[in-house]
PDB file of C-alpha atoms in Angstrom:
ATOM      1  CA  UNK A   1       9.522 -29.565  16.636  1.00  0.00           C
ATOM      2  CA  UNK A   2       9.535 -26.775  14.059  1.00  0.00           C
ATOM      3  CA  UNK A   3      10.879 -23.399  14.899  1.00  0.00           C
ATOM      4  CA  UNK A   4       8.943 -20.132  14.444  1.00  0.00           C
ATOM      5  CA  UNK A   5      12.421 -18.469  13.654  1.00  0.00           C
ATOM      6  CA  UNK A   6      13.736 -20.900  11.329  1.00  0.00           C
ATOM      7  CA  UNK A   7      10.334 -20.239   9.496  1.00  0.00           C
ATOM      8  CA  UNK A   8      10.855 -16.613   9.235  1.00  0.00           C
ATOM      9  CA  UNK A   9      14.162 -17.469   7.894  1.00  0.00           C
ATOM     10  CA  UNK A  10      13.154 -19.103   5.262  1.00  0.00           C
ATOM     11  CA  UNK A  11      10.496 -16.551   4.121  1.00  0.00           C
ATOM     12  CA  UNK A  12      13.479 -13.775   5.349  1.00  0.00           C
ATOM     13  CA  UNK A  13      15.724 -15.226   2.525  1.00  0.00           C
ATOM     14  CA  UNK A  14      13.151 -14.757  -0.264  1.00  0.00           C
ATOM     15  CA  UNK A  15      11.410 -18.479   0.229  1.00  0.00           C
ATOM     16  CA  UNK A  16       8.117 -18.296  -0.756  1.00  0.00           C
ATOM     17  CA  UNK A  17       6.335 -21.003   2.394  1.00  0.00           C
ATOM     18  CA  UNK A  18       4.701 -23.841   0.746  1.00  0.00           C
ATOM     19  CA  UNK A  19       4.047 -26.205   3.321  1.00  0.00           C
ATOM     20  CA  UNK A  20       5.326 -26.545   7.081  1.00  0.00           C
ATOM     21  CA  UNK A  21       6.308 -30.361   8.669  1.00  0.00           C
ATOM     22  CA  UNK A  22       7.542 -30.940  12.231  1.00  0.00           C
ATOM     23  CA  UNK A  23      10.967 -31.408  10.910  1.00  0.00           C
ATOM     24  CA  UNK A  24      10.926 -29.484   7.727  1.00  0.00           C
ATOM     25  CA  UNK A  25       9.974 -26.229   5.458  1.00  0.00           C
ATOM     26  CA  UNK A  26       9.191 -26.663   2.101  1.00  0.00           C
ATOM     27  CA  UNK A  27      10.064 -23.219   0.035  1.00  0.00           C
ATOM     28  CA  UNK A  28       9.197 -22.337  -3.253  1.00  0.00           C
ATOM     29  CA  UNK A  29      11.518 -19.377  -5.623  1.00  0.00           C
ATOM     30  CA  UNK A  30       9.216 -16.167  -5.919  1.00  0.00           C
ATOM     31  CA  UNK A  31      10.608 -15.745  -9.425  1.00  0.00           C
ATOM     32  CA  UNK A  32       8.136 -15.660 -12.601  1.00  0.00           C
ATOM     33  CA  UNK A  33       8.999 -18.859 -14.202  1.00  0.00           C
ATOM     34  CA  UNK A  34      11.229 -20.469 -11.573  1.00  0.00           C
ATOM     35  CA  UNK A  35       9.515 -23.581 -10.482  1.00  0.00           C
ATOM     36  CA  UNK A  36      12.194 -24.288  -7.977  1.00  0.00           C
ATOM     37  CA  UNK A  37      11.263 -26.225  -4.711  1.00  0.00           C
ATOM     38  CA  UNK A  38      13.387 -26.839  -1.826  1.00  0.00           C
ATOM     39  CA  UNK A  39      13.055 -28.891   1.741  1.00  0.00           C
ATOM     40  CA  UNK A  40      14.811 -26.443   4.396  1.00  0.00           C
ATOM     41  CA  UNK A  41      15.682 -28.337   7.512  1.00  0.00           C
ATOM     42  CA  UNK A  42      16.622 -26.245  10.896  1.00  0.00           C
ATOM     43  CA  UNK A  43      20.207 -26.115  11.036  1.00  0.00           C
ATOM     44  CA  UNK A  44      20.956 -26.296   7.478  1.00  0.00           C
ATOM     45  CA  UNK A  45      22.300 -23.221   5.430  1.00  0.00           C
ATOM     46  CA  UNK A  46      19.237 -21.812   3.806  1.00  0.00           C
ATOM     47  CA  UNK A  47      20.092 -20.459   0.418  1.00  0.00           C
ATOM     48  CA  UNK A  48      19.226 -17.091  -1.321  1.00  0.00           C
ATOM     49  CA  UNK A  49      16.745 -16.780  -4.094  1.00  0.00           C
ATOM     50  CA  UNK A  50      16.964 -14.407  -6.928  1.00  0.00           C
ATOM     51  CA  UNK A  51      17.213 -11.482  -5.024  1.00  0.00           C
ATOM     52  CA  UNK A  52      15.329  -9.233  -7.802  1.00  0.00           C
ATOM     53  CA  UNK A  53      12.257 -11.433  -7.918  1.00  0.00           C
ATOM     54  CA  UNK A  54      11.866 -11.195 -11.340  1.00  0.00           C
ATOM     55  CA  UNK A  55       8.235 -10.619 -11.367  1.00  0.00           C
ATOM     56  CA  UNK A  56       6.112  -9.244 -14.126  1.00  0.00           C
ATOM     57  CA  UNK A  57       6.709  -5.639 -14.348  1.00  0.00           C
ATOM     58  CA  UNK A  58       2.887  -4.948 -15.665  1.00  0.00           C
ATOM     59  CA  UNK A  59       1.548  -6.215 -12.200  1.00  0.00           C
ATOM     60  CA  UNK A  60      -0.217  -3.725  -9.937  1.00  0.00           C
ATOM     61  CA  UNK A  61      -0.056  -4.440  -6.012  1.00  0.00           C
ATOM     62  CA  UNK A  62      -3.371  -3.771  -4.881  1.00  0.00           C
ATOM     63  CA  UNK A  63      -3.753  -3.602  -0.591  1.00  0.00           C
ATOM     64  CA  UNK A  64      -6.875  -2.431  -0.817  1.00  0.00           C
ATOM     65  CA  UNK A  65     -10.597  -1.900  -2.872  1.00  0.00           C
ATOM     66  CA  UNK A  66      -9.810   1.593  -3.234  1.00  0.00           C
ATOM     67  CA  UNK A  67      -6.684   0.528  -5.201  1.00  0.00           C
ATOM     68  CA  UNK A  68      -8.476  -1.875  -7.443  1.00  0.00           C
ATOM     69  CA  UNK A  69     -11.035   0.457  -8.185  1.00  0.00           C
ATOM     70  CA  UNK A  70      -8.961   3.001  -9.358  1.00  0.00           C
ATOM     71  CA  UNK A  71      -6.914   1.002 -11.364  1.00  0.00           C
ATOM     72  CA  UNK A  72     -10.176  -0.409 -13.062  1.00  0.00           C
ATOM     73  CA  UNK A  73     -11.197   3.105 -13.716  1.00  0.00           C
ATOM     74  CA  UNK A  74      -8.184   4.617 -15.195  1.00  0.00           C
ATOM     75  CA  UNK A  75      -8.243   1.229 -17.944  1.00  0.00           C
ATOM     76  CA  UNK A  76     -11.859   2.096 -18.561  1.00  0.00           C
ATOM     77  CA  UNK A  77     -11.089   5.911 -19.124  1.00  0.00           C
ATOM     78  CA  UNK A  78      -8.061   4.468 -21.549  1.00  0.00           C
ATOM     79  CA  UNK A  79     -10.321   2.542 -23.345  1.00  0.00           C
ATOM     80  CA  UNK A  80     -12.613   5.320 -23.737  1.00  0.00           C
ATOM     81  CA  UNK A  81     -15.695   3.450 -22.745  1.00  0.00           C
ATOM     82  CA  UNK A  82     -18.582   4.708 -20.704  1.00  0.00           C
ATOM     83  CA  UNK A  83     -19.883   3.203 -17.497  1.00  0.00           C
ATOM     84  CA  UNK A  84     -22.963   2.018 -19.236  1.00  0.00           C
ATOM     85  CA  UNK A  85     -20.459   0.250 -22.383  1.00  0.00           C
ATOM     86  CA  UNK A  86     -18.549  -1.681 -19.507  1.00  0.00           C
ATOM     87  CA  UNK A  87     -21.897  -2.504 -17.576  1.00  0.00           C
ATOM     88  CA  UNK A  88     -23.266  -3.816 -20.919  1.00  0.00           C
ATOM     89  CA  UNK A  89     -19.830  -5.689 -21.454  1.00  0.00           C
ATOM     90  CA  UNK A  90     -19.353  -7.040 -17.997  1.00  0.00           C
ATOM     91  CA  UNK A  91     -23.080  -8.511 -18.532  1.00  0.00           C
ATOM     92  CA  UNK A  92     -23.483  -6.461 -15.130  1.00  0.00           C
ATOM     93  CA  UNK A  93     -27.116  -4.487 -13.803  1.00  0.00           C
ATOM     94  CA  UNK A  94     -27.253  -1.013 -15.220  1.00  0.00           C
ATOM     95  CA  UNK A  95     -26.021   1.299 -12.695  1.00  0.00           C
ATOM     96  CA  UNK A  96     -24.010  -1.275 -10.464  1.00  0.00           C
ATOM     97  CA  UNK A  97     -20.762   0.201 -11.828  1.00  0.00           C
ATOM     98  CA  UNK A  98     -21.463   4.057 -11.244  1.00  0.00           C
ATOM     99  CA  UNK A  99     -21.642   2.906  -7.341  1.00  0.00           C
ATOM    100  CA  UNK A 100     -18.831   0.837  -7.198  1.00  0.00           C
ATOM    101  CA  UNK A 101     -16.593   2.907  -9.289  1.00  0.00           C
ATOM    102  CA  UNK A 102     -17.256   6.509  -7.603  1.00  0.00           C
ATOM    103  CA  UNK A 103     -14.614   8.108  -5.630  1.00  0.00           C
ATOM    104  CA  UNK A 104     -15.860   7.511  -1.501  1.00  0.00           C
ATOM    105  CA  UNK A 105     -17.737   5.093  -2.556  1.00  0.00           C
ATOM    106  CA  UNK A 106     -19.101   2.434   0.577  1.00  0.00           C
ATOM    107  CA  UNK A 107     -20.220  -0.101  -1.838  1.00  0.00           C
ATOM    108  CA  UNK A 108     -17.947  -3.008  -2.428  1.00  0.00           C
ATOM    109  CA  UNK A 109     -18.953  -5.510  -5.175  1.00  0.00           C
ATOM    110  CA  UNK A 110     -18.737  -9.165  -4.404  1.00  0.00           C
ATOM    111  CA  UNK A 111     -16.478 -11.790  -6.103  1.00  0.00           C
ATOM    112  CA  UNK A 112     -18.386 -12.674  -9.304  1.00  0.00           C
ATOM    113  CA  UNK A 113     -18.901  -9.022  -9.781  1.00  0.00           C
ATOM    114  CA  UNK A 114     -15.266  -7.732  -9.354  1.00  0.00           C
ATOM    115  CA  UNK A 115     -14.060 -10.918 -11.614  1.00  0.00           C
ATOM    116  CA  UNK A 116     -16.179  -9.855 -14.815  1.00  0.00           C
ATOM    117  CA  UNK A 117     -15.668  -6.340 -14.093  1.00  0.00           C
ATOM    118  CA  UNK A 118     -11.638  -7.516 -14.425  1.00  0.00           C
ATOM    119  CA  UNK A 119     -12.438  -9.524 -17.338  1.00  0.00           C
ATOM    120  CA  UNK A 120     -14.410  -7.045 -19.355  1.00  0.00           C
ATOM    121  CA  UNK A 121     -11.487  -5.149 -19.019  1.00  0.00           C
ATOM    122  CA  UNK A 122      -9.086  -7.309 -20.119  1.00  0.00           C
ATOM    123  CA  UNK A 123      -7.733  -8.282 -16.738  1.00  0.00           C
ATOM    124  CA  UNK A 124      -7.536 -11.340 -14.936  1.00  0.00           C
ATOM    125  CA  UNK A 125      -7.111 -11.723 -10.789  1.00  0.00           C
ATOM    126  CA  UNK A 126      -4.206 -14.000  -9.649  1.00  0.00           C
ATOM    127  CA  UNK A 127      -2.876 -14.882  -6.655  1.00  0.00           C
ATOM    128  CA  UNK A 128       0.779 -15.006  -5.887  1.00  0.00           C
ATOM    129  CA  UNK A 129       2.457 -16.359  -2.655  1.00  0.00           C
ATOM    130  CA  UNK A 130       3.735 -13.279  -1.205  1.00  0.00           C
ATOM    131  CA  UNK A 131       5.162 -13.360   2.883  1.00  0.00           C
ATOM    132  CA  UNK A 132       3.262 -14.050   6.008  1.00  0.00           C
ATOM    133  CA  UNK A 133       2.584 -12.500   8.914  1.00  0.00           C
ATOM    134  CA  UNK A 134       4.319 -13.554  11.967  1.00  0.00           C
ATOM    135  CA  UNK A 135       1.192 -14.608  13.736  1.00  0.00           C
ATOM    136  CA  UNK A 136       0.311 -16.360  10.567  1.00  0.00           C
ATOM    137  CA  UNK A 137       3.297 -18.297  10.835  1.00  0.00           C
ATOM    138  CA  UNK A 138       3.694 -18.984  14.170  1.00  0.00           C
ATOM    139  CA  UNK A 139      -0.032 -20.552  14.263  1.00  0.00           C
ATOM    140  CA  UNK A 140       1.585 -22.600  11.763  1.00  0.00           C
ATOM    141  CA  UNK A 141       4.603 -23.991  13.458  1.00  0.00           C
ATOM    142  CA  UNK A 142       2.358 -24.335  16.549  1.00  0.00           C
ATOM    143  CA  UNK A 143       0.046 -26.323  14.751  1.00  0.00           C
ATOM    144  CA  UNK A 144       1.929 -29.114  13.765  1.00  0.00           C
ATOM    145  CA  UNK A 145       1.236 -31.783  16.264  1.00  0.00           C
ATOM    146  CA  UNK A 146      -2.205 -31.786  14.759  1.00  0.00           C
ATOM    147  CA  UNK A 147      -1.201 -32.173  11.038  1.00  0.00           C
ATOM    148  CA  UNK A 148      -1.995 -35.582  10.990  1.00  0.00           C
ATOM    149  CA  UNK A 149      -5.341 -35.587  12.431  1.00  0.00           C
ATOM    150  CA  UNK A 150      -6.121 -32.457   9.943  1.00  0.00           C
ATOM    151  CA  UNK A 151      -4.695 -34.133   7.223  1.00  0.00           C
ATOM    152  CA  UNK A 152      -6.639 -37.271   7.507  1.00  0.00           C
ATOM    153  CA  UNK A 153     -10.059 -34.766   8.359  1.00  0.00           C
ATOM    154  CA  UNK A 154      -9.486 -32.557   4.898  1.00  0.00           C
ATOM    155  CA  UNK A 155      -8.880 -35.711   2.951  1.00  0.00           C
ATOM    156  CA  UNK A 156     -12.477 -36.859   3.843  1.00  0.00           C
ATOM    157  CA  UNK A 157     -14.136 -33.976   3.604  1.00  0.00           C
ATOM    158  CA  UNK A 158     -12.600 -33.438  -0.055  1.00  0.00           C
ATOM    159  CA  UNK A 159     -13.644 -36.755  -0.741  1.00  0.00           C
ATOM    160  CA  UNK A 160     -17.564 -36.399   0.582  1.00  0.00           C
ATOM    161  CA  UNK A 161     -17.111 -33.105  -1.706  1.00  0.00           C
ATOM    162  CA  UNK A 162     -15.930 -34.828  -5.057  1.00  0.00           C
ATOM    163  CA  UNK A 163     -18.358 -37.742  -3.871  1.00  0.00           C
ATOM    164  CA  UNK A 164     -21.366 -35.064  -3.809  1.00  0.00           C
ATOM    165  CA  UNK A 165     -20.160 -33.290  -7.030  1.00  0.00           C
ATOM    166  CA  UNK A 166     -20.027 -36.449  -8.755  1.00  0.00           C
ATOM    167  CA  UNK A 167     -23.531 -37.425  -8.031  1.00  0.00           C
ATOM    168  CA  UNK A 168     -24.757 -33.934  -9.210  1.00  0.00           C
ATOM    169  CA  UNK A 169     -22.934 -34.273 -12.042  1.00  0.00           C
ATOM    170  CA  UNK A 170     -24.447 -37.937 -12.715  1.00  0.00           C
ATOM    171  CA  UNK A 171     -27.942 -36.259 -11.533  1.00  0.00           C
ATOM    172  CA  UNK A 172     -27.853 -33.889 -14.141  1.00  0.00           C
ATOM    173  CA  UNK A 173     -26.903 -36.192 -17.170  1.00  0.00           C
ATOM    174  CA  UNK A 174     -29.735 -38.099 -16.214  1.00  0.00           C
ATOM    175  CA  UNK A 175     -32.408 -35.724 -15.780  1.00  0.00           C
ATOM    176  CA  UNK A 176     -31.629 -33.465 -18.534  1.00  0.00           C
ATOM    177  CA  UNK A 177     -31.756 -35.705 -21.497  1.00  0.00           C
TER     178      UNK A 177
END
């Protein structure tokens, strides 16, 4: 049985958590570029990573909408383009961006929106392991006994998925010729 401590070890020593076995941890180096991998076992040394984490020094942390939204605002004002330029840009309604970019503001744009209001601006959204919560983890040490049974449930519902996408795709080839 896997150990909610040993866990926050891992993570503790800079391990980014990949996946989580009954017996093992599998860790991942935070590092830009490093594509090391390691299998921790409980009771072995875990070893350091870089301790700098040698991540892109251009990358802004963003915690919340208000933080995104400012940071999209102040590249806009750099670029010296108008909300209506970036609206026409983005391919976005007229007027969308004047709410969603406003100081106070209560409207929050959805996905698609946010993503070509990035791109239009030259930036892209990534995500990038960072550490978990301790409720997040321990759920996931807890949860272990049942890997099997969700492994074996999330490789048929992938499957139905790819089955269903690949008779839309097949649907479409046919029909649109």
């Amino acid at each position: 049985m896997m150990d909610t401590k040993f866990v926050k070890d891992v993570q503790m020593a800079g391990w980014s958590i990949q996946a989580v076995s009954e017996d093992a941890v599998i860790g991942k180096c935070p590092s830009a570029g490093c594509n090391l991998h390691a299998q921790l076992q409980p009771g072995a040394a875990i070893p350091a990573v870089d301790p700098g984490c040698r991540r892109n020094p251009i990358d802004a942390k963003i915690k919340t909408y208000d933080d995104i939204r400012r940071a999209f605002r102040k590249r806009r004002e750099n670029l010296l383009l108008t909300i209506r330029e970036l609206e026409e840009v983005a391919g976005l309604e007229p007027d969308l961006l004047a709410k969603v970019e406003r100081d106070g503001t209560k409207k929050i744009p959805n996905v698609q929106t946010l993503l070509d209001w990035a791109g239009a601006l030259g930036f892209e959204l990534a995500l990038r392991p960072v550490p978990m919560t301790p409720l997040a983890l321990r759920t996931i040490v807890e949860t272990r006994d049942k890997s099997a049974a969700r492994t074996k449930r999330m490789t048929l519902e992938t499957g139905a998925a790819e089955k269903k996408q690949i008779q839309n795709d097949n649907w479409r080839h046919t029909t649109c010729i």
